[in-house]
PDB file of C-alpha atoms in Angstrom:
ATOM      1  CA  MET A  52     146.646  -1.994 118.424  1.00 55.00           C
ATOM      2  CA  GLN A  53     147.977  -3.095 121.657  1.00 64.00           C
ATOM      3  CA  PHE A  54     145.678  -0.331 123.384  1.00 60.00           C
ATOM      4  CA  LEU A  55     142.627  -1.481 121.367  1.00 58.00           C
ATOM      5  CA  ALA A  56     143.254  -5.108 122.305  1.00 61.00           C
ATOM      6  CA  GLU A  57     143.605  -3.995 126.099  1.00 61.00           C
ATOM      7  CA  GLY A  58     140.188  -1.909 125.481  1.00 52.00           C
ATOM      8  CA  VAL A  59     138.457  -4.912 124.377  1.00 59.00           C
ATOM      9  CA  ASN A  60     139.725  -7.227 127.161  1.00 61.00           C
ATOM     10  CA  LEU A  61     138.746  -4.504 129.609  1.00 65.00           C
ATOM     11  CA  GLY A  62     134.983  -4.423 128.131  1.00 67.00           C
ATOM     12  CA  VAL A  63     135.379  -0.941 126.827  1.00 70.00           C
ATOM     13  CA  PRO A  64     132.881  -0.389 124.000  1.00 81.00           C
ATOM     14  CA  ILE A  65     134.263   0.100 120.413  1.00 82.00           C
ATOM     15  CA  GLN A  66     132.358   3.161 120.012  1.00 85.00           C
ATOM     16  CA  ALA A  67     133.990   4.677 123.121  1.00 88.00           C
ATOM     17  CA  ILE A  68     137.439   4.087 121.671  1.00 87.00           C
ATOM     18  CA  ALA A  69     136.542   5.236 118.318  1.00 90.00           C
ATOM     19  CA  GLU A  70     135.128   8.645 119.929  1.00 93.00           C
ATOM     20  CA  LEU A  71     138.561   8.859 121.890  1.00 92.00           C
ATOM     21  CA  LEU A  72     140.370   8.515 118.596  1.00 93.00           C
ATOM     22  CA  ASP A  73     138.384  10.924 116.979  1.00 96.00           C
ATOM     23  CA  VAL A  74     138.844  13.623 119.872  1.00 96.00           C
ATOM     24  CA  CYS A  75     142.680  12.893 119.419  1.00 93.00           C
ATOM     25  CA  GLN A  76     142.534  13.522 115.897  1.00 95.00           C
ATOM     26  CA  ARG A  77     140.769  16.656 116.342  1.00 96.00           C
ATOM     27  CA  THR A  78     143.144  18.025 118.844  1.00 94.00           C
ATOM     28  CA  LEU A  79     146.280  17.223 116.681  1.00 93.00           C
ATOM     29  CA  ARG A  80     144.657  18.897 113.592  1.00 93.00           C
ATOM     30  CA  ARG A  81     144.094  22.044 116.151  1.00 91.00           C
ATOM     31  CA  TRP A  82     147.649  21.967 117.152  1.00 89.00           C
ATOM     32  CA  ARG A  83     149.079  21.724 113.630  1.00 88.00           C
ATOM     33  CA  ILE A  84     146.800  24.691 112.735  1.00 80.00           C
ATOM     34  CA  HIS A  85     148.085  26.588 115.972  1.00 82.00           C
ATOM     35  CA  ILE A  86     151.599  25.697 115.178  1.00 78.00           C
ATOM     36  CA  SER A  87     151.701  26.539 111.440  1.00 81.00           C
ATOM     37  CA  GLY A  88     149.820  29.764 112.228  1.00 76.00           C
ATOM     38  CA  LYS A  89     153.005  30.737 114.127  1.00 62.00           C
TER      39      LYS A  89
END
């Protein structure tokens, strides 16, 4: 939540933050599949 607050203060568009979070979620999901695949 601290990151989101700072993002708003910096004038970063909410959509940009949402896209960043979405990319992070996809990456984590990919890592989980890769780790469990071992």
